[in-house]
CSV table of C-alpha atoms in Angstrom, one decimal:
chain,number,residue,atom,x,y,z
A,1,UNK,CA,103.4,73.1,45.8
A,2,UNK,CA,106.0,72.1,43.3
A,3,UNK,CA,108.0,74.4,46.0
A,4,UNK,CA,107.6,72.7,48.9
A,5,UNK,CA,108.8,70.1,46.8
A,6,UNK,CA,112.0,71.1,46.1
A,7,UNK,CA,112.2,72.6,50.2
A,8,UNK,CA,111.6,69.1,51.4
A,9,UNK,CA,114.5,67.2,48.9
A,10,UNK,CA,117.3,69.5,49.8
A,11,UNK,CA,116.5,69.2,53.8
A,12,UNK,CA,116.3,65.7,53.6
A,13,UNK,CA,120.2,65.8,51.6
A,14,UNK,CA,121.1,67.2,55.1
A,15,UNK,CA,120.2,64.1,56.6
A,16,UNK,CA,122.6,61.0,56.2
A,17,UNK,CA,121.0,58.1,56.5
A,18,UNK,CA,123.7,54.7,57.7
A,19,UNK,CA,122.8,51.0,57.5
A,20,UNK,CA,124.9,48.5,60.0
A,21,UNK,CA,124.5,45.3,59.6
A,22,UNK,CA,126.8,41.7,60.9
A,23,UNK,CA,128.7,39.9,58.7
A,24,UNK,CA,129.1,40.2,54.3
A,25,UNK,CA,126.4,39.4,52.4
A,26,UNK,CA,126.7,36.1,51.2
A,27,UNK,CA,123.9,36.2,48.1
A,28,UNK,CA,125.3,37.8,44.9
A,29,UNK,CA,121.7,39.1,43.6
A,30,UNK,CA,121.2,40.7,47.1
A,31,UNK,CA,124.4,42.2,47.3
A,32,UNK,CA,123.4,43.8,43.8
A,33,UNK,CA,119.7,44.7,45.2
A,34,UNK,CA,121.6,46.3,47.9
A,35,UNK,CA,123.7,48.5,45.8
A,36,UNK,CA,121.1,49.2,43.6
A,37,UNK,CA,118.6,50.5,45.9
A,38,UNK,CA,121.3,52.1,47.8
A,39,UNK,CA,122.2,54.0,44.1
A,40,UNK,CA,118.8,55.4,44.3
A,41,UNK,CA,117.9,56.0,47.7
A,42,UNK,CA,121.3,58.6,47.4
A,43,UNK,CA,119.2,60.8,45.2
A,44,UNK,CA,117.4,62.1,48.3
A,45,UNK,CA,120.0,61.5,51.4
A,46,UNK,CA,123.7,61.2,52.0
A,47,UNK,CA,123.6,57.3,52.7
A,48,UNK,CA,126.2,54.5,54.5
A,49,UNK,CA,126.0,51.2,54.2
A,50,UNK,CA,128.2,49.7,57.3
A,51,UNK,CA,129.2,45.7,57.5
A,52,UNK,CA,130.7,44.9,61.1
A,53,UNK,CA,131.7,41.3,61.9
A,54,UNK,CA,129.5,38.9,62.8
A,55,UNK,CA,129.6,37.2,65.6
A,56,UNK,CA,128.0,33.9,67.5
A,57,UNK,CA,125.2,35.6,70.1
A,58,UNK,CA,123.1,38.9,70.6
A,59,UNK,CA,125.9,40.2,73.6
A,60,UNK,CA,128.8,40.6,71.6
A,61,UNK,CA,126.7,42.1,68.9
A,62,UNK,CA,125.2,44.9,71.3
A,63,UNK,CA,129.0,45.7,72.9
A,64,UNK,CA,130.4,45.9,69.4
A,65,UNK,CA,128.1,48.7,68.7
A,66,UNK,CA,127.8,50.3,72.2
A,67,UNK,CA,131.2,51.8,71.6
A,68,UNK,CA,130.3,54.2,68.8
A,69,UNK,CA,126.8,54.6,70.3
A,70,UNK,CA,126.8,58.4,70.7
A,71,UNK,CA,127.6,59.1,67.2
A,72,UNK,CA,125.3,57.2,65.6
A,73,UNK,CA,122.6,60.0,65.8
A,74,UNK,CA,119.1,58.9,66.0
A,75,UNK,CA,118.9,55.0,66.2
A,76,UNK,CA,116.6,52.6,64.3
A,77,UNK,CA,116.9,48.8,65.2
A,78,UNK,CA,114.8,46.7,62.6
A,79,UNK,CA,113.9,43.8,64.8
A,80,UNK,CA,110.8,42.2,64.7
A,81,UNK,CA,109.8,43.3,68.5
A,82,UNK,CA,108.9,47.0,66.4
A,83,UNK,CA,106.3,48.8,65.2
A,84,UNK,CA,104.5,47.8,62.3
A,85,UNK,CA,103.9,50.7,59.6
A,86,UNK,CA,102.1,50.9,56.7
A,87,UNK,CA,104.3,52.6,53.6
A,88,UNK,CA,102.0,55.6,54.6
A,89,UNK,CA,102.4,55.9,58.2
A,90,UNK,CA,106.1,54.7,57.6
A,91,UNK,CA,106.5,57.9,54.9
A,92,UNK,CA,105.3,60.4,57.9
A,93,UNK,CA,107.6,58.9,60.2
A,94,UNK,CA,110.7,59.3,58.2
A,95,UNK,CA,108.7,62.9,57.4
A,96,UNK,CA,109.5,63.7,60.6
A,97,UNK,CA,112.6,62.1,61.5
A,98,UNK,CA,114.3,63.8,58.4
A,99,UNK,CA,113.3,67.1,59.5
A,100,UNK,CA,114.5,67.0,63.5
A,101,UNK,CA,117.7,64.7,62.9
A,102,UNK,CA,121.1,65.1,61.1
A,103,UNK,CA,121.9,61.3,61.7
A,104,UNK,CA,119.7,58.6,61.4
A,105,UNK,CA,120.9,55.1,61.3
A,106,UNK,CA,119.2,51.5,60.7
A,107,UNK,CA,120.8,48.4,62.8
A,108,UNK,CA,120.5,45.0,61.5
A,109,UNK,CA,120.9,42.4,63.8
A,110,UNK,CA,122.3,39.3,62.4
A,111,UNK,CA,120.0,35.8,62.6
A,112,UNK,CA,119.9,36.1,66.0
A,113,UNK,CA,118.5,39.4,66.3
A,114,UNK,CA,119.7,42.1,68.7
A,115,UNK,CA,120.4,42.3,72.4
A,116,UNK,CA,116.9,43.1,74.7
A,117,UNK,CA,119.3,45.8,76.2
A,118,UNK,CA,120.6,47.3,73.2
A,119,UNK,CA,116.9,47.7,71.7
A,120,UNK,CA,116.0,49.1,74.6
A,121,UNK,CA,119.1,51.8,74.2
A,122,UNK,CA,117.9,52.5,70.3
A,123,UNK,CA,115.5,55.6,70.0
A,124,UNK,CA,113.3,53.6,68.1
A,125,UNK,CA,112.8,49.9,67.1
A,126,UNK,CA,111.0,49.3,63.2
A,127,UNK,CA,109.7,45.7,62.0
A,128,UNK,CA,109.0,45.2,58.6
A,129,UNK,CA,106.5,43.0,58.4
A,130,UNK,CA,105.0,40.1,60.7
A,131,UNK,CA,106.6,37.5,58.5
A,132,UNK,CA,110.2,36.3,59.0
A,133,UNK,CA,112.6,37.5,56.3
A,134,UNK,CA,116.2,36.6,56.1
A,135,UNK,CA,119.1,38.8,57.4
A,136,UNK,CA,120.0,39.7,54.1
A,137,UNK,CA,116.8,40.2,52.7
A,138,UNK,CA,115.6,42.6,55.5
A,139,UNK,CA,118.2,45.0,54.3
A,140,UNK,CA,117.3,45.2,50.9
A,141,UNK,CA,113.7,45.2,51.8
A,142,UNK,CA,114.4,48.3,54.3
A,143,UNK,CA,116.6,50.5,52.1
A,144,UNK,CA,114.1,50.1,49.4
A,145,UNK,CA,110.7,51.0,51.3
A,146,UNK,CA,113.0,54.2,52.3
A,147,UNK,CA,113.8,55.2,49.1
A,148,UNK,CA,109.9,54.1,48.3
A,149,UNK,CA,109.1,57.0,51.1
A,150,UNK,CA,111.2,59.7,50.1
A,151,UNK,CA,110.1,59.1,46.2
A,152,UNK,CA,106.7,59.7,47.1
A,153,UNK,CA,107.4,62.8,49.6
A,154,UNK,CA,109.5,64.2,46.4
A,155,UNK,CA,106.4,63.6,44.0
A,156,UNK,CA,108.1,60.5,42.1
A,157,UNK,CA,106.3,57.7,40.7
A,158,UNK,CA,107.6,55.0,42.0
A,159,UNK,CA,105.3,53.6,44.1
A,160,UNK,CA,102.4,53.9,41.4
């Protein structure tokens, strides 16, 4: 077991794991949050935290990022049009997604959300909960229910 363990942490160091998101954070305490789960979830991936400039409108958003498309990897959009998980059901999809892709990356939108098309183009689309969070608390609240995920994979006690 404590094996398997040890397997699973250094596969998922293969995997990078990049935030984008439109326009600075704005909130001290959240830009702190941000760094701080950012600190912890690098105990278990490679990570990237990507800040683009915001713009008025969902278009200009979605041709920003269709440029560098291709080498994003596997593509995450956390919109709230996505899936709902459970932290259990969300810790077996990143499971899985850690052990198929090199590159996975989480998209943002900013308050307007993102483009129909270009969540259509993403490989997969994630909401976090039904309620409405702001932009800038989405992120925290993403990067910390992934490094909630990988803590419990790695046998951490986090989540207890």
């Amino acid at each position: 077991c404590h094996g398997k363990i040890i397997l699973t942490l250094s596969k998922y160091k293969m995997t990078k794991i990049t935030f984008i998101t439109f326009g600075k954070i704005k909130s001290e305490p959240i830009k702190e949050l941000i760094e701080y789960y950012l600190m912890l979830l690098g105990k278990y991936s490679k990570t990237e935290y990507r800040v683009l400039k915001d713009v008025d409108g969902r278009k200009v958003e979605a041709s920003d990022l269709n440029s560098s498309f291709r080498d994003l990897g596997y593509t995450i959009a956390v919109s709230e049009q996505g899936t709902d998980f459970t932290t259990e059901g969300f810790k077996f999809f990143v499971d899985k997604r850690f052990r198929y892709e090199n590159n996975i990356t989480f998209i943002f939108g900013n308050a307007f959300g993102l483009d129909q098309e270009f969540l259509q183009k993403c490989d997969y689309s994630i909401a976090l909960s039904k309620l409405t969070f702001t932009h800038e608390l989405a992120i925290v609240l993403m990067i910390e229910q992934l490094y909630r995920v990988l803590n419990i994979t790695s046998g951490g006690s986090y989540h207890k």
